[in-house]
Amino acid sequence: MNKQVTLFEMGPRDGLQNEKAHIPTADKIAFVDLLSGAGLQKIEVTSFVSPKWVPQMADAAAVLSGINRRSGVTYAALTPNLQGFHAAVAAKATEVAIFGSASETFSQKNINCSIAQSIERFKPVMDAAQAAGIRVRGYVSCAVHCPYEGAVPPENAASLAKQLLDIGCYEISLGDTTGQGTPSTIASMLAAVLPVVPADKLAGHYHDTGGQALDNVEVSLQHGVRTFDAATGGLGGCPYAPGAKGNVATATVVHRVESLGYTTGVDLDTLQRAETFIKHIVDTAA
Ligand code: HMG
Ligand code: MG
């Protein structure tokens, strides 16, 4: 059995996109460098979205151009459309991510189009990425629960996950956007997704509003998932998912999965320094 767990660090993007106060670009850059120093091999640095929608990420290109790139580390960025993709490539993002939703209402609120329209919008991004040799990750937001529609049927998550795989995503990250998921609803969702997307192409992206994200990680491990998104300090949330808390905290995931016999390659002392740093920045900016 594979005892290696990969953590995809979300703090600079999912974490800082939701901060009301202005976080200086230089501090975002220092945060990313501390995270790569802690042994995190995958870091979602920023997003190339409309600055009118998410002003917190307006400095995406400056952040990517300021970081100290460590070899072997993936520096990822969200790209909802071709405009974002071209900007991400110009800023030398290592890989990009497209993001859809298993709930129609959230799709409209978050990216201003239906689920079907979003797939059409993603296709040219996939074509351009393939031509440029850039890997694309795909998100399924609202995989178990929607802030506007409530419980989301597992088949809806499975349907979008399969479509994202079919258009060429190398990995599908299943988002419990609101953090209302429980081991039971996550297990039901995974039971629907696994027949159409194999476990080694899945990641769990669990927000921790309900305090069950670590248990959701554990039930996902039991289903064969070995990649988890997490944010240092538990920062974050989505501006279009009101009330949702941050991603499960990276250090707590490291503790939980290592206690279960998995390895992560993350150095907890350095990670603690990153957490202390960004919490101080966020607190003083508030
Ligand atoms: P739209 O208004 O339908 O787009 O927004 P449009 O193509 O009609 O363009 C309108 C304007 O936006 C134009 O500017 C474009 O240039 C600009 P104007 O002429 O009005 O000055 N624009 C852009 N600017 C910069 N970068 C771009 C871009 N695209 C258009 N890429 C759009 C559609 C998708 C752009 C918008 O809805 C948007 O930016 N949404 C992003 C929302 C977002 O970032 N949400 C948070 C991330 S998702 C998340 O947190 C969930 C996740 O963590 C998983 C989970 O937890 O479930 C991933
Ligand atoms: Mg998220």
JSON list of C-alpha atoms in Angstrom, two decimals, residues 49-202:
[
{"chain": "A", "resi": 49, "resn": "VAL", "atom": "CA", "xyz": [-9.13, 35.76, -11.96]},
{"chain": "A", "resi": 50, "resn": "SER", "atom": "CA", "xyz": [-10.94, 39.04, -12.45]},
{"chain": "A", "resi": 51, "resn": "PRO", "atom": "CA", "xyz": [-9.62, 41.60, -9.93]},
{"chain": "A", "resi": 52, "resn": "LYS", "atom": "CA", "xyz": [-13.17, 42.96, -9.77]},
{"chain": "A", "resi": 53, "resn": "TRP", "atom": "CA", "xyz": [-14.31, 39.58, -8.46]},
{"chain": "A", "resi": 54, "resn": "VAL", "atom": "CA", "xyz": [-11.38, 38.83, -6.15]},
{"chain": "A", "resi": 55, "resn": "PRO", "atom": "CA", "xyz": [-9.22, 41.93, -5.59]},
{"chain": "A", "resi": 56, "resn": "GLN", "atom": "CA", "xyz": [-7.03, 40.04, -3.10]},
{"chain": "A", "resi": 57, "resn": "MET", "atom": "CA", "xyz": [-5.38, 38.16, -6.00]},
{"chain": "A", "resi": 58, "resn": "ALA", "atom": "CA", "xyz": [-4.80, 41.20, -8.24]},
{"chain": "A", "resi": 59, "resn": "ASP", "atom": "CA", "xyz": [-1.02, 40.94, -7.68]},
{"chain": "A", "resi": 60, "resn": "ALA", "atom": "CA", "xyz": [-0.84, 37.38, -9.06]},
{"chain": "A", "resi": 61, "resn": "ALA", "atom": "CA", "xyz": [1.92, 38.07, -11.59]},
{"chain": "A", "resi": 62, "resn": "ALA", "atom": "CA", "xyz": [4.03, 40.03, -9.10]},
{"chain": "A", "resi": 63, "resn": "VAL", "atom": "CA", "xyz": [3.84, 37.24, -6.54]},
{"chain": "A", "resi": 64, "resn": "LEU", "atom": "CA", "xyz": [4.91, 34.59, -9.05]},
{"chain": "A", "resi": 65, "resn": "SER", "atom": "CA", "xyz": [7.75, 36.72, -10.32]},
{"chain": "A", "resi": 66, "resn": "GLY", "atom": "CA", "xyz": [9.06, 37.45, -6.79]},
{"chain": "A", "resi": 67, "resn": "ILE", "atom": "CA", "xyz": [9.28, 33.97, -5.31]},
{"chain": "A", "resi": 68, "resn": "ASN", "atom": "CA", "xyz": [12.48, 32.03, -4.90]},
{"chain": "A", "resi": 69, "resn": "ARG", "atom": "CA", "xyz": [11.85, 28.95, -7.01]},
{"chain": "A", "resi": 70, "resn": "ARG", "atom": "CA", "xyz": [13.10, 25.72, -5.52]},
{"chain": "A", "resi": 71, "resn": "SER", "atom": "CA", "xyz": [13.73, 22.88, -7.89]},
{"chain": "A", "resi": 72, "resn": "GLY", "atom": "CA", "xyz": [11.09, 20.19, -7.82]},
{"chain": "A", "resi": 73, "resn": "VAL", "atom": "CA", "xyz": [8.41, 22.47, -6.38]},
{"chain": "A", "resi": 74, "resn": "THR", "atom": "CA", "xyz": [5.18, 23.01, -8.32]},
{"chain": "A", "resi": 75, "resn": "TYR", "atom": "CA", "xyz": [3.95, 26.62, -8.22]},
{"chain": "A", "resi": 76, "resn": "ALA", "atom": "CA", "xyz": [0.31, 26.48, -9.28]},
{"chain": "A", "resi": 77, "resn": "ALA", "atom": "CA", "xyz": [-2.29, 29.12, -10.14]},
{"chain": "A", "resi": 78, "resn": "LEU", "atom": "CA", "xyz": [-6.05, 29.15, -10.72]},
{"chain": "A", "resi": 79, "resn": "THR", "atom": "CA", "xyz": [-7.08, 30.06, -14.26]},
{"chain": "A", "resi": 80, "resn": "PRO", "atom": "CA", "xyz": [-10.83, 30.23, -14.96]},
{"chain": "A", "resi": 81, "resn": "ASN", "atom": "CA", "xyz": [-10.48, 31.03, -18.67]},
{"chain": "A", "resi": 82, "resn": "LEU", "atom": "CA", "xyz": [-7.98, 31.62, -21.48]},
{"chain": "A", "resi": 83, "resn": "GLN", "atom": "CA", "xyz": [-7.28, 35.17, -20.34]},
{"chain": "A", "resi": 84, "resn": "GLY", "atom": "CA", "xyz": [-6.18, 33.84, -16.96]},
{"chain": "A", "resi": 85, "resn": "PHE", "atom": "CA", "xyz": [-4.25, 30.99, -18.55]},
{"chain": "A", "resi": 86, "resn": "HIS", "atom": "CA", "xyz": [-2.18, 33.27, -20.78]},
{"chain": "A", "resi": 87, "resn": "ALA", "atom": "CA", "xyz": [-1.39, 35.53, -17.82]},
{"chain": "A", "resi": 88, "resn": "ALA", "atom": "CA", "xyz": [-0.38, 32.53, -15.70]},
{"chain": "A", "resi": 89, "resn": "VAL", "atom": "CA", "xyz": [1.94, 31.22, -18.40]},
{"chain": "A", "resi": 90, "resn": "ALA", "atom": "CA", "xyz": [3.52, 34.66, -18.83]},
{"chain": "A", "resi": 91, "resn": "ALA", "atom": "CA", "xyz": [4.17, 34.71, -15.07]},
{"chain": "A", "resi": 92, "resn": "LYS", "atom": "CA", "xyz": [5.71, 31.21, -15.27]},
{"chain": "A", "resi": 93, "resn": "ALA", "atom": "CA", "xyz": [3.21, 29.25, -13.22]},
{"chain": "A", "resi": 94, "resn": "THR", "atom": "CA", "xyz": [4.38, 25.63, -13.21]},
{"chain": "A", "resi": 95, "resn": "GLU", "atom": "CA", "xyz": [0.84, 24.31, -13.55]},
{"chain": "A", "resi": 96, "resn": "VAL", "atom": "CA", "xyz": [-2.67, 25.72, -13.59]},
{"chain": "A", "resi": 97, "resn": "ALA", "atom": "CA", "xyz": [-6.08, 24.74, -12.28]},
{"chain": "A", "resi": 98, "resn": "ILE", "atom": "CA", "xyz": [-9.56, 25.13, -13.66]},
{"chain": "A", "resi": 99, "resn": "PHE", "atom": "CA", "xyz": [-12.47, 25.18, -11.25]},
{"chain": "A", "resi": 100, "resn": "GLY", "atom": "CA", "xyz": [-16.02, 24.04, -11.78]},
{"chain": "A", "resi": 101, "resn": "SER", "atom": "CA", "xyz": [-18.88, 23.29, -9.43]},
{"chain": "A", "resi": 102, "resn": "ALA", "atom": "CA", "xyz": [-21.19, 20.33, -8.84]},
{"chain": "A", "resi": 103, "resn": "SER", "atom": "CA", "xyz": [-23.92, 22.87, -7.97]},
{"chain": "A", "resi": 104, "resn": "GLU", "atom": "CA", "xyz": [-25.48, 25.10, -10.63]},
{"chain": "A", "resi": 105, "resn": "THR", "atom": "CA", "xyz": [-26.09, 28.03, -8.31]},
{"chain": "A", "resi": 106, "resn": "PHE", "atom": "CA", "xyz": [-22.52, 28.06, -7.01]},
{"chain": "A", "resi": 107, "resn": "SER", "atom": "CA", "xyz": [-21.22, 27.85, -10.58]},
{"chain": "A", "resi": 108, "resn": "GLN", "atom": "CA", "xyz": [-23.19, 30.98, -11.44]},
{"chain": "A", "resi": 109, "resn": "LYS", "atom": "CA", "xyz": [-22.16, 32.84, -8.29]},
{"chain": "A", "resi": 110, "resn": "ASN", "atom": "CA", "xyz": [-18.48, 31.90, -8.48]},
{"chain": "A", "resi": 111, "resn": "ILE", "atom": "CA", "xyz": [-17.64, 31.95, -12.19]},
{"chain": "A", "resi": 112, "resn": "ASN", "atom": "CA", "xyz": [-20.72, 33.55, -13.73]},
{"chain": "A", "resi": 113, "resn": "CYS", "atom": "CA", "xyz": [-21.77, 30.65, -15.95]},
{"chain": "A", "resi": 114, "resn": "SER", "atom": "CA", "xyz": [-23.55, 27.30, -15.84]},
{"chain": "A", "resi": 115, "resn": "ILE", "atom": "CA", "xyz": [-21.75, 24.00, -15.30]},
{"chain": "A", "resi": 116, "resn": "ALA", "atom": "CA", "xyz": [-22.11, 23.12, -19.00]},
{"chain": "A", "resi": 117, "resn": "GLN", "atom": "CA", "xyz": [-20.85, 26.56, -20.07]},
{"chain": "A", "resi": 118, "resn": "SER", "atom": "CA", "xyz": [-17.88, 26.20, -17.72]},
{"chain": "A", "resi": 119, "resn": "ILE", "atom": "CA", "xyz": [-16.78, 22.99, -19.43]},
{"chain": "A", "resi": 120, "resn": "GLU", "atom": "CA", "xyz": [-16.97, 24.76, -22.81]},
{"chain": "A", "resi": 121, "resn": "ARG", "atom": "CA", "xyz": [-14.89, 27.61, -21.36]},
{"chain": "A", "resi": 122, "resn": "PHE", "atom": "CA", "xyz": [-12.32, 25.16, -19.99]},
{"chain": "A", "resi": 123, "resn": "LYS", "atom": "CA", "xyz": [-11.77, 23.31, -23.27]},
{"chain": "A", "resi": 124, "resn": "PRO", "atom": "CA", "xyz": [-9.68, 26.04, -24.94]},
{"chain": "A", "resi": 125, "resn": "VAL", "atom": "CA", "xyz": [-7.67, 26.33, -21.72]},
{"chain": "A", "resi": 126, "resn": "MET", "atom": "CA", "xyz": [-6.96, 22.59, -21.91]},
{"chain": "A", "resi": 127, "resn": "ASP", "atom": "CA", "xyz": [-5.95, 22.88, -25.57]},
{"chain": "A", "resi": 128, "resn": "ALA", "atom": "CA", "xyz": [-3.62, 25.80, -24.86]},
{"chain": "A", "resi": 129, "resn": "ALA", "atom": "CA", "xyz": [-2.15, 24.02, -21.83]},
{"chain": "A", "resi": 130, "resn": "GLN", "atom": "CA", "xyz": [-1.52, 20.87, -23.81]},
{"chain": "A", "resi": 131, "resn": "ALA", "atom": "CA", "xyz": [0.21, 22.88, -26.54]},
{"chain": "A", "resi": 132, "resn": "ALA", "atom": "CA", "xyz": [2.37, 24.60, -23.91]},
{"chain": "A", "resi": 133, "resn": "GLY", "atom": "CA", "xyz": [3.12, 21.37, -22.02]},
{"chain": "A", "resi": 134, "resn": "ILE", "atom": "CA", "xyz": [1.48, 22.61, -18.82]},
{"chain": "A", "resi": 135, "resn": "ARG", "atom": "CA", "xyz": [-0.42, 20.27, -16.51]},
{"chain": "A", "resi": 136, "resn": "VAL", "atom": "CA", "xyz": [-3.94, 21.21, -15.50]},
{"chain": "A", "resi": 137, "resn": "ARG", "atom": "CA", "xyz": [-5.67, 20.30, -12.26]},
{"chain": "A", "resi": 138, "resn": "GLY", "atom": "CA", "xyz": [-9.46, 20.43, -12.00]},
{"chain": "A", "resi": 139, "resn": "TYR", "atom": "CA", "xyz": [-11.61, 21.32, -9.01]},
{"chain": "A", "resi": 140, "resn": "VAL", "atom": "CA", "xyz": [-15.10, 20.10, -8.25]},
{"chain": "A", "resi": 141, "resn": "SER", "atom": "CA", "xyz": [-16.49, 22.69, -5.85]},
{"chain": "A", "resi": 142, "resn": "CYS", "atom": "CA", "xyz": [-19.54, 21.87, -3.76]},
{"chain": "A", "resi": 143, "resn": "ALA", "atom": "CA", "xyz": [-18.77, 18.16, -4.06]},
{"chain": "A", "resi": 144, "resn": "VAL", "atom": "CA", "xyz": [-21.04, 17.40, -1.08]},
{"chain": "A", "resi": 145, "resn": "HIS", "atom": "CA", "xyz": [-22.73, 20.66, -0.10]},
{"chain": "A", "resi": 146, "resn": "CYS", "atom": "CA", "xyz": [-23.59, 24.01, -1.66]},
{"chain": "A", "resi": 147, "resn": "PRO", "atom": "CA", "xyz": [-24.00, 27.27, 0.27]},
{"chain": "A", "resi": 148, "resn": "TYR", "atom": "CA", "xyz": [-27.09, 28.05, -1.85]},
{"chain": "A", "resi": 149, "resn": "GLU", "atom": "CA", "xyz": [-28.64, 24.63, -2.65]},
{"chain": "A", "resi": 150, "resn": "GLY", "atom": "CA", "xyz": [-27.72, 22.58, 0.43]},
{"chain": "A", "resi": 151, "resn": "ALA", "atom": "CA", "xyz": [-26.84, 18.88, 0.03]},
{"chain": "A", "resi": 152, "resn": "VAL", "atom": "CA", "xyz": [-25.39, 18.02, -3.41]},
{"chain": "A", "resi": 153, "resn": "PRO", "atom": "CA", "xyz": [-26.16, 14.56, -4.87]},
{"chain": "A", "resi": 154, "resn": "PRO", "atom": "CA", "xyz": [-22.98, 12.41, -5.15]},
{"chain": "A", "resi": 155, "resn": "GLU", "atom": "CA", "xyz": [-23.79, 11.73, -8.84]},
{"chain": "A", "resi": 156, "resn": "ASN", "atom": "CA", "xyz": [-23.41, 15.45, -9.58]},
{"chain": "A", "resi": 157, "resn": "ALA", "atom": "CA", "xyz": [-19.88, 15.47, -8.16]},
{"chain": "A", "resi": 158, "resn": "ALA", "atom": "CA", "xyz": [-19.07, 12.27, -10.07]},
{"chain": "A", "resi": 159, "resn": "SER", "atom": "CA", "xyz": [-20.42, 13.71, -13.33]},
{"chain": "A", "resi": 160, "resn": "LEU", "atom": "CA", "xyz": [-18.27, 16.84, -13.16]},
{"chain": "A", "resi": 161, "resn": "ALA", "atom": "CA", "xyz": [-15.20, 14.91, -11.96]},
{"chain": "A", "resi": 162, "resn": "LYS", "atom": "CA", "xyz": [-15.47, 12.61, -14.97]},
{"chain": "A", "resi": 163, "resn": "GLN", "atom": "CA", "xyz": [-15.92, 15.52, -17.39]},
{"chain": "A", "resi": 164, "resn": "LEU", "atom": "CA", "xyz": [-12.82, 17.23, -15.98]},
{"chain": "A", "resi": 165, "resn": "LEU", "atom": "CA", "xyz": [-10.83, 14.01, -16.31]},
{"chain": "A", "resi": 166, "resn": "ASP", "atom": "CA", "xyz": [-12.12, 13.47, -19.86]},
{"chain": "A", "resi": 167, "resn": "ILE", "atom": "CA", "xyz": [-11.04, 16.91, -21.02]},
{"chain": "A", "resi": 168, "resn": "GLY", "atom": "CA", "xyz": [-7.52, 16.21, -19.75]},
{"chain": "A", "resi": 169, "resn": "CYS", "atom": "CA", "xyz": [-7.06, 17.19, -16.10]},
{"chain": "A", "resi": 170, "resn": "TYR", "atom": "CA", "xyz": [-4.29, 15.11, -14.51]},
{"chain": "A", "resi": 171, "resn": "GLU", "atom": "CA", "xyz": [-5.92, 15.28, -11.07]},
{"chain": "A", "resi": 172, "resn": "ILE", "atom": "CA", "xyz": [-9.36, 16.16, -9.74]},
{"chain": "A", "resi": 173, "resn": "SER", "atom": "CA", "xyz": [-9.61, 17.93, -6.40]},
{"chain": "A", "resi": 174, "resn": "LEU", "atom": "CA", "xyz": [-12.90, 17.32, -4.65]},
{"chain": "A", "resi": 175, "resn": "GLY", "atom": "CA", "xyz": [-13.92, 20.48, -2.82]},
{"chain": "A", "resi": 176, "resn": "ASP", "atom": "CA", "xyz": [-15.98, 20.54, 0.34]},
{"chain": "A", "resi": 177, "resn": "THR", "atom": "CA", "xyz": [-16.28, 24.27, -0.27]},
{"chain": "A", "resi": 178, "resn": "THR", "atom": "CA", "xyz": [-18.50, 25.04, 2.71]},
{"chain": "A", "resi": 179, "resn": "GLY", "atom": "CA", "xyz": [-16.78, 22.64, 5.12]},
{"chain": "A", "resi": 180, "resn": "GLN", "atom": "CA", "xyz": [-20.09, 20.97, 6.00]},
{"chain": "A", "resi": 181, "resn": "GLY", "atom": "CA", "xyz": [-18.95, 17.51, 4.88]},
{"chain": "A", "resi": 182, "resn": "THR", "atom": "CA", "xyz": [-18.90, 14.57, 7.27]},
{"chain": "A", "resi": 183, "resn": "PRO", "atom": "CA", "xyz": [-17.16, 11.20, 6.96]},
{"chain": "A", "resi": 184, "resn": "SER", "atom": "CA", "xyz": [-20.52, 9.79, 5.89]},
{"chain": "A", "resi": 185, "resn": "THR", "atom": "CA", "xyz": [-21.26, 12.34, 3.12]},
{"chain": "A", "resi": 186, "resn": "ILE", "atom": "CA", "xyz": [-17.63, 12.29, 1.93]},
{"chain": "A", "resi": 187, "resn": "ALA", "atom": "CA", "xyz": [-17.70, 8.47, 1.78]},
{"chain": "A", "resi": 188, "resn": "SER", "atom": "CA", "xyz": [-20.95, 8.54, -0.25]},
{"chain": "A", "resi": 189, "resn": "MET", "atom": "CA", "xyz": [-19.49, 11.11, -2.63]},
{"chain": "A", "resi": 190, "resn": "LEU", "atom": "CA", "xyz": [-16.27, 9.06, -3.06]},
{"chain": "A", "resi": 191, "resn": "ALA", "atom": "CA", "xyz": [-18.31, 5.91, -3.69]},
{"chain": "A", "resi": 192, "resn": "ALA", "atom": "CA", "xyz": [-19.92, 7.70, -6.65]},
{"chain": "A", "resi": 193, "resn": "VAL", "atom": "CA", "xyz": [-16.69, 9.27, -7.95]},
{"chain": "A", "resi": 194, "resn": "LEU", "atom": "CA", "xyz": [-14.29, 6.30, -7.67]},
{"chain": "A", "resi": 195, "resn": "PRO", "atom": "CA", "xyz": [-15.91, 4.20, -10.43]},
{"chain": "A", "resi": 196, "resn": "VAL", "atom": "CA", "xyz": [-15.30, 7.06, -12.90]},
{"chain": "A", "resi": 197, "resn": "VAL", "atom": "CA", "xyz": [-12.03, 8.59, -11.59]},
{"chain": "A", "resi": 198, "resn": "PRO", "atom": "CA", "xyz": [-9.37, 6.36, -10.00]},
{"chain": "A", "resi": 199, "resn": "ALA", "atom": "CA", "xyz": [-8.13, 7.21, -6.51]},
{"chain": "A", "resi": 200, "resn": "ASP", "atom": "CA", "xyz": [-4.62, 8.07, -7.72]},
{"chain": "A", "resi": 201, "resn": "LYS", "atom": "CA", "xyz": [-6.13, 10.92, -9.76]},
{"chain": "A", "resi": 202, "resn": "LEU", "atom": "CA", "xyz": [-8.12, 12.36, -6.87]}
]
